[in-house]
């Protein structure tokens, strides 16, 4: 269970990115975080695993307050939080397999990782994950030879091999075409369900969020404006989050067509 | 979801994983590694180091480093001043002349604007100038023109031509053709075409490169004195010969200071022209 | 838009009057500086020698041709030494340049107040001073020979390599580093997985580029006594053995062309 208490972030420039956020996410819940650009979605996710240091407030993952940890303890805690990035953030000159295995860096020592001598258990798990997302044949390709959707799948594997309790997902579909976006979102949500993972998914695309998640949180100017189910997301609510606009077209129920997912390599 | 394990996966589970090697062919990889190791060993074997001499030298090394804390600018102030002025004078004169000559040669060495015979001649000049070391050119010119800054001036001008013309020519060859063609289409003469179609595109880089070359010319002018071609090098050489480390340190500090000032200046100029 | 009146019509000008004046003044000043410099050079020159130069050049040419080919047999060892000076010097320089570059790059330096200025100072001072001067200094300290040449080349190359390398480090994609950090990797693991793969191509390019330059520089180090083929050149010049000098120059030219070719090939293969 993840709890944010009065989380506050002010950048050096004086911008208040987060204004005292309180949020509770039970185990196994997948939550979509929506809001306009600059609302503080990215900052919030990065404050949880402290890629961005919060100014004040607490972040509780089960029984530990992450904001109080020393840098060594923080590394231990980060292993429990897998992160998926907008631009995939794969290390492009490493192979797919190295990228996936880099998710285990928090568990293996420096020399083992330097010499690429990962435990057999990790290697097997990496193969299983790559097979699950349909990229087993690509294992020894270099990451920059892959397409956008394939790279994001590798990014997902890297997050999952950490064996996390929580996934932090930052705009997973922003650089992808609509069809691939939907496949990726479905994959993430399926994997969360399979493994009982909680997840926070930053997402621009409201319709896509409504389609896959059970809870939506709307952020505006660093404060929570909405917290409820996708069905409660009415045009009025969207206006308070994003401002005046004709919303009917956006939240029109999108039928989830039966697509071939996963194996499309 | 997927209860059945695919045969591909089954084949891989339990297998060792290794990063694919950089060189795919194993025999080639080993040959390269063994060859390199053999070379290293051979080269180490053939360097004879006189370790006692090195050990004795450590004191002098320490003395030299200490000299940087108390550089002596005064006792040879006259020599240092004359040498520095001569170095700077050579740098300025050679840079002006070198840049002025390298512009036509650079134009001539660009395949997209020069006719073939001109191109070959200019490329030939560039190749000769680049292949010959400054110091070797200086030796020959000193033999021909006698000791003094004239030989140094000619050396630096010659080296500037090779450096600048080549880069200028490459820049012209990679410029945006459409802009140049637009000017040509307006019926401009060759000179007008160069002036309006080519010059605006390569000017910022030419200025940046010229500044960089002035920097190099100054650094080179500091060594030309070693072979009698004028500049601070002779003073420096004398200082080392007499083990006057404090004077040598003073000269080196001045050189470093001027190089830093030139780099700073060229940074400002480059920022302004771009 | 700047213009001036002529017969009652406006005529377009590129610059305003004061702009033109400043420009003209700038040009005038430059010309004056150049004329002064030229006078200085001219005053220090014995013009009799210069007017005599064509005859002397012809004389030297006559003596230097044909090159003394059989002297080549004695150049094997000096060429080998020259190659070693360049290669070992480059390798040592790279070992020292890597930590310097990491300390100098804004995004990897342990401390911007203390460590970074020191690293930058090392880079500037080793870069500003020519390898021949380093060689002079090292000969005064550790005595003449190949070893002094290796060390001189190594010192000279540190600044050059470290500068290019730290610029490459500052240009890396930070998101990839962030992703590795988010997995709970330690500082060193982030370095090996997040940063090193990104700068490896730049590193290889710099190494080969510098090796090429070092071959050139090591051919003349012998002039001050630091080993290599320059020693033979210096000795031949001292006894005015022009046929040997011309052969050595041909060998040096050849070496330079080959090293440039090799380095262009290798760089082409990497990028």
Coordinates of C-alpha atoms in Angstrom, one line a residue, chain C residues 63 234-243 245:
Chain C
X63 CA 72.5 18.3 -52.0
X234 CA 68.5 16.0 -35.6
X235 CA 71.8 14.1 -36.0
X236 CA 71.7 14.3 -39.8
X237 CA 71.0 18.0 -39.7
X238 CA 73.8 18.7 -37.3
X239 CA 76.3 17.1 -39.7
X240 CA 74.5 18.6 -42.7
X241 CA 73.9 15.2 -44.2
X242 CA 71.2 16.4 -46.5
X243 CA 70.6 13.1 -48.4
X245 CA 67.6 14.4 -44.1

